[in-house]
Amino acid sequence: MTATYGALCEHGYTDLTAQAIADRTPKSKSWLFYHYDSKDDLVADFLGYLLERFERRLAEVGDRPPAVRLATFVDWYFEEPADDREAFHTALLELRAQAPYDDRFREQLRESDDRLQATLESILDDGIAAGQFRDHDTAEVAKLLLTTLDGARVRQLTVGRSTDLTDLKGTMIDRVIDDVLEDGVDYPVVEEGIGTLEGTHG
Amino acid sequence: MTATYGALCEHGYTDLTAQAIADRTPKSKSWLFYHYDSKDDLVADFLGYLLERFERRLAEVGDRPPAVRLATFVDWYFEEPADDREAFHTALLELRAQAPYDDRFREQLRESDDRLQATLESILDDGIAAGQFRDHDTAEVAKLLLTTLDGARVRQLTVGRSTDLTDLKGTMIDRVIDDVLEDGVDYPVVEEGIGTLEGTHG
């Protein structure tokens, strides 16, 4: 999985070869593909691995107040990417662009999406239960937020003007999230380092 | 340009060849590439052509009330795509995924994005001037809407559950657009056929 990550960062998805992955392991290409039927089999498995990693990281902030968990989730999409991370998300976007042609990728992306949606919904539900968020349709708001966050990431990669990204985050907080927060609850500032969360979306 | 459109629908971007484009014209591949240095040169030019087409179509609704123009712009992203259109947008998404590797694509996408932003801003500005929309930061709201619309399209292609798309549109209207409309102004229902607008984003 680490070899696949490294090879994706270096070559992107379109130019990824089985050899490039094998070169990053102490094993041979034939050993690797004794375990996987094809490069795309390995890559589909890698998507599952990313989802597990993402969920482990989110579990680490599971005991914080709902507003902090919400801000952690949101801020993670708006972080200025390090070189490696940008290369990686660029490769993931290429891979997502192949999903319409590949059922396995599509299935994996749907599962990731369902789980991201469930996570965000449960943060919003917990916020209502804790009296920090107003009562609202959490499924609806979670979907709207995910769509905007996803659009923000794709635009960051393909149009790539990061000052816009900061403005956009502010607008999203003012115009969508503030309506959800109870009076007197502010959108929290999250400490650094949460950006090590790795997602499953490009 | 028509040949490029057809070839992109049939083959996608990754598998697009100069020959596949030439096969759709009465001319030879060598004739075609007397005019273009490479396949990607032709494709970059095609992006410019899409933008011009999009602007011509938007100009056709330029004399309608601002709320109708806004709904026209928004609805265009939420339309259930015909087969051909879905294939085309899938190819555009592949192409966008190459933008981080290709300066010409990135430049074209930036220009498209700037013009979409300017168009949406001018619709919002006109709405304020006409007393249909509340006074608001139109640059901010235009960016938020574009980002959500862009995310919606990418999700439609890569996760592909169109019932979600209808719900999402409703949520976006309720939670973002309604705040912009003056009391008594409703989000209008736009007549069919506006979907022939073709955009420049995947």
PDB file of N, CA, C and O in Angstrom, chain A residues 18 20-21 25 35 37-39 56 61 65 82 95 106 108 135 138 141 146-148 157 169 179 181:
ATOM      1  N   ALA A  18       2.588  -1.484 -13.145  1.00  0.00           N
ATOM      2  CA  ALA A  18       2.814  -2.499 -12.116  1.00  0.00           C
ATOM      3  C   ALA A  18       4.284  -2.504 -11.699  1.00  0.00           C
ATOM      4  O   ALA A  18       4.619  -2.651 -10.522  1.00  0.00           O
ATOM      5  N   ALA A  20       6.360   0.006 -11.645  1.00  0.00           N
ATOM      6  CA  ALA A  20       6.671   1.158 -10.780  1.00  0.00           C
ATOM      7  C   ALA A  20       6.290   0.871  -9.334  1.00  0.00           C
ATOM      8  O   ALA A  20       6.967   1.330  -8.406  1.00  0.00           O
ATOM      9  N   ILE A  21       5.219   0.124  -9.145  1.00  0.00           N
ATOM     10  CA  ILE A  21       4.828  -0.247  -7.776  1.00  0.00           C
ATOM     11  C   ILE A  21       5.814  -1.278  -7.223  1.00  0.00           C
ATOM     12  O   ILE A  21       6.332  -1.120  -6.115  1.00  0.00           O
ATOM     13  N   THR A  25       8.944  -1.963  -3.698  1.00  0.00           N
ATOM     14  CA  THR A  25       8.892  -3.022  -2.679  1.00  0.00           C
ATOM     15  C   THR A  25      10.143  -3.877  -2.824  1.00  0.00           C
ATOM     16  O   THR A  25      10.806  -3.836  -3.870  1.00  0.00           O
ATOM     17  N   HIS A  35      -0.559 -11.925  -6.053  1.00  0.00           N
ATOM     18  CA  HIS A  35      -1.600 -11.523  -5.098  1.00  0.00           C
ATOM     19  C   HIS A  35      -2.725 -10.703  -5.742  1.00  0.00           C
ATOM     20  O   HIS A  35      -3.821 -10.657  -5.216  1.00  0.00           O
ATOM     21  N   ASP A  37      -4.741  -9.590  -9.479  1.00  0.00           N
ATOM     22  CA  ASP A  37      -4.916  -9.977 -10.878  1.00  0.00           C
ATOM     23  C   ASP A  37      -4.399  -8.922 -11.850  1.00  0.00           C
ATOM     24  O   ASP A  37      -3.976  -9.226 -12.951  1.00  0.00           O
ATOM     25  N   SER A  38      -4.461  -7.668 -11.431  1.00  0.00           N
ATOM     26  CA  SER A  38      -4.033  -6.599 -12.334  1.00  0.00           C
ATOM     27  C   SER A  38      -3.673  -5.366 -11.517  1.00  0.00           C
ATOM     28  O   SER A  38      -3.956  -5.298 -10.315  1.00  0.00           O
ATOM     29  N   LYS A  39      -3.106  -4.404 -12.188  1.00  0.00           N
ATOM     30  CA  LYS A  39      -2.779  -3.124 -11.563  1.00  0.00           C
ATOM     31  C   LYS A  39      -4.040  -2.502 -10.948  1.00  0.00           C
ATOM     32  O   LYS A  39      -4.009  -2.006  -9.819  1.00  0.00           O
ATOM     33  N   ARG A  56      -9.743   5.646  10.749  1.00  0.00           N
ATOM     34  CA  ARG A  56      -8.925   5.567  11.967  1.00  0.00           C
ATOM     35  C   ARG A  56      -8.575   6.969  12.467  1.00  0.00           C
ATOM     36  O   ARG A  56      -8.625   7.245  13.654  1.00  0.00           O
ATOM     37  N   VAL A  61     -10.316  11.861  16.729  1.00  0.00           N
ATOM     38  CA  VAL A  61     -10.943  13.092  17.230  1.00  0.00           C
ATOM     39  C   VAL A  61     -12.399  12.832  17.653  1.00  0.00           C
ATOM     40  O   VAL A  61     -13.160  13.768  17.871  1.00  0.00           O
ATOM     41  N   PRO A  65     -15.686  17.882  21.084  1.00  0.00           N
ATOM     42  CA  PRO A  65     -17.043  18.440  20.897  1.00  0.00           C
ATOM     43  C   PRO A  65     -17.427  18.434  19.402  1.00  0.00           C
ATOM     44  O   PRO A  65     -16.548  18.584  18.540  1.00  0.00           O
ATOM     45  N   ALA A  82       0.887  19.970   0.925  1.00  0.00           N
ATOM     46  CA  ALA A  82       2.320  19.811   0.679  1.00  0.00           C
ATOM     47  C   ALA A  82       2.476  19.192  -0.713  1.00  0.00           C
ATOM     48  O   ALA A  82       1.530  18.652  -1.270  1.00  0.00           O
ATOM     49  N   LEU A  95      -7.774   8.982 -11.098  1.00  0.00           N
ATOM     50  CA  LEU A  95      -8.400   7.692 -10.824  1.00  0.00           C
ATOM     51  C   LEU A  95      -9.931   7.834 -10.767  1.00  0.00           C
ATOM     52  O   LEU A  95     -10.671   7.011 -11.303  1.00  0.00           O
ATOM     53  N   ARG A 106     -15.808   2.558  -9.126  1.00  0.00           N
ATOM     54  CA  ARG A 106     -17.057   3.235  -8.811  1.00  0.00           C
ATOM     55  C   ARG A 106     -17.633   2.700  -7.489  1.00  0.00           C
ATOM     56  O   ARG A 106     -18.051   3.463  -6.631  1.00  0.00           O
ATOM     57  N   GLN A 108     -15.996   1.303  -5.017  1.00  0.00           N
ATOM     58  CA  GLN A 108     -15.155   1.781  -3.907  1.00  0.00           C
ATOM     59  C   GLN A 108     -15.441   3.253  -3.594  1.00  0.00           C
ATOM     60  O   GLN A 108     -15.513   3.645  -2.440  1.00  0.00           O
ATOM     61  N   ASP A 135     -31.645  22.301  15.328  1.00  0.00           N
ATOM     62  CA  ASP A 135     -32.271  21.155  14.700  1.00  0.00           C
ATOM     63  C   ASP A 135     -32.333  21.403  13.181  1.00  0.00           C
ATOM     64  O   ASP A 135     -32.756  22.469  12.742  1.00  0.00           O
ATOM     65  N   THR A 138     -29.979  16.751   8.888  1.00  0.00           N
ATOM     66  CA  THR A 138     -28.522  16.550   8.866  1.00  0.00           C
ATOM     67  C   THR A 138     -28.069  15.819   7.590  1.00  0.00           C
ATOM     68  O   THR A 138     -26.961  16.055   7.113  1.00  0.00           O
ATOM     69  N   VAL A 141     -27.837  18.599   4.909  1.00  0.00           N
ATOM     70  CA  VAL A 141     -26.714  19.527   5.101  1.00  0.00           C
ATOM     71  C   VAL A 141     -25.387  18.802   4.886  1.00  0.00           C
ATOM     72  O   VAL A 141     -24.459  19.347   4.271  1.00  0.00           O
ATOM     73  N   LEU A 146     -20.527  18.136   1.759  1.00  0.00           N
ATOM     74  CA  LEU A 146     -19.617  17.223   1.046  1.00  0.00           C
ATOM     75  C   LEU A 146     -19.452  17.632  -0.411  1.00  0.00           C
ATOM     76  O   LEU A 146     -18.345  17.564  -0.960  1.00  0.00           O
ATOM     77  N   THR A 147     -20.547  18.032  -1.036  1.00  0.00           N
ATOM     78  CA  THR A 147     -20.491  18.423  -2.449  1.00  0.00           C
ATOM     79  C   THR A 147     -19.629  19.669  -2.627  1.00  0.00           C
ATOM     80  O   THR A 147     -18.796  19.739  -3.528  1.00  0.00           O
ATOM     81  N   THR A 148     -19.814  20.631  -1.746  1.00  0.00           N
ATOM     82  CA  THR A 148     -19.021  21.862  -1.842  1.00  0.00           C
ATOM     83  C   THR A 148     -17.542  21.567  -1.551  1.00  0.00           C
ATOM     84  O   THR A 148     -16.654  22.071  -2.251  1.00  0.00           O
ATOM     85  N   LEU A 157      -7.198  21.577  -7.464  1.00  0.00           N
ATOM     86  CA  LEU A 157      -6.264  20.807  -8.289  1.00  0.00           C
ATOM     87  C   LEU A 157      -6.261  21.263  -9.740  1.00  0.00           C
ATOM     88  O   LEU A 157      -5.216  21.298 -10.378  1.00  0.00           O
ATOM     89  N   LYS A 169     -13.741  29.062   1.888  1.00  0.00           N
ATOM     90  CA  LYS A 169     -14.017  28.467   3.190  1.00  0.00           C
ATOM     91  C   LYS A 169     -14.807  29.446   4.052  1.00  0.00           C
ATOM     92  O   LYS A 169     -15.804  29.078   4.675  1.00  0.00           O
ATOM     93  N   ASP A 179     -25.670  28.946   9.766  1.00  0.00           N
ATOM     94  CA  ASP A 179     -27.107  28.672   9.919  1.00  0.00           C
ATOM     95  C   ASP A 179     -27.362  27.439  10.767  1.00  0.00           C
ATOM     96  O   ASP A 179     -28.464  27.258  11.301  1.00  0.00           O
ATOM     97  N   LEU A 181     -25.189  26.368  13.288  1.00  0.00           N
ATOM     98  CA  LEU A 181     -24.714  26.547  14.661  1.00  0.00           C
ATOM     99  C   LEU A 181     -25.745  27.304  15.507  1.00  0.00           C
ATOM    100  O   LEU A 181     -26.365  28.262  15.045  1.00  0.00           O
TER     101      LEU A 181
END
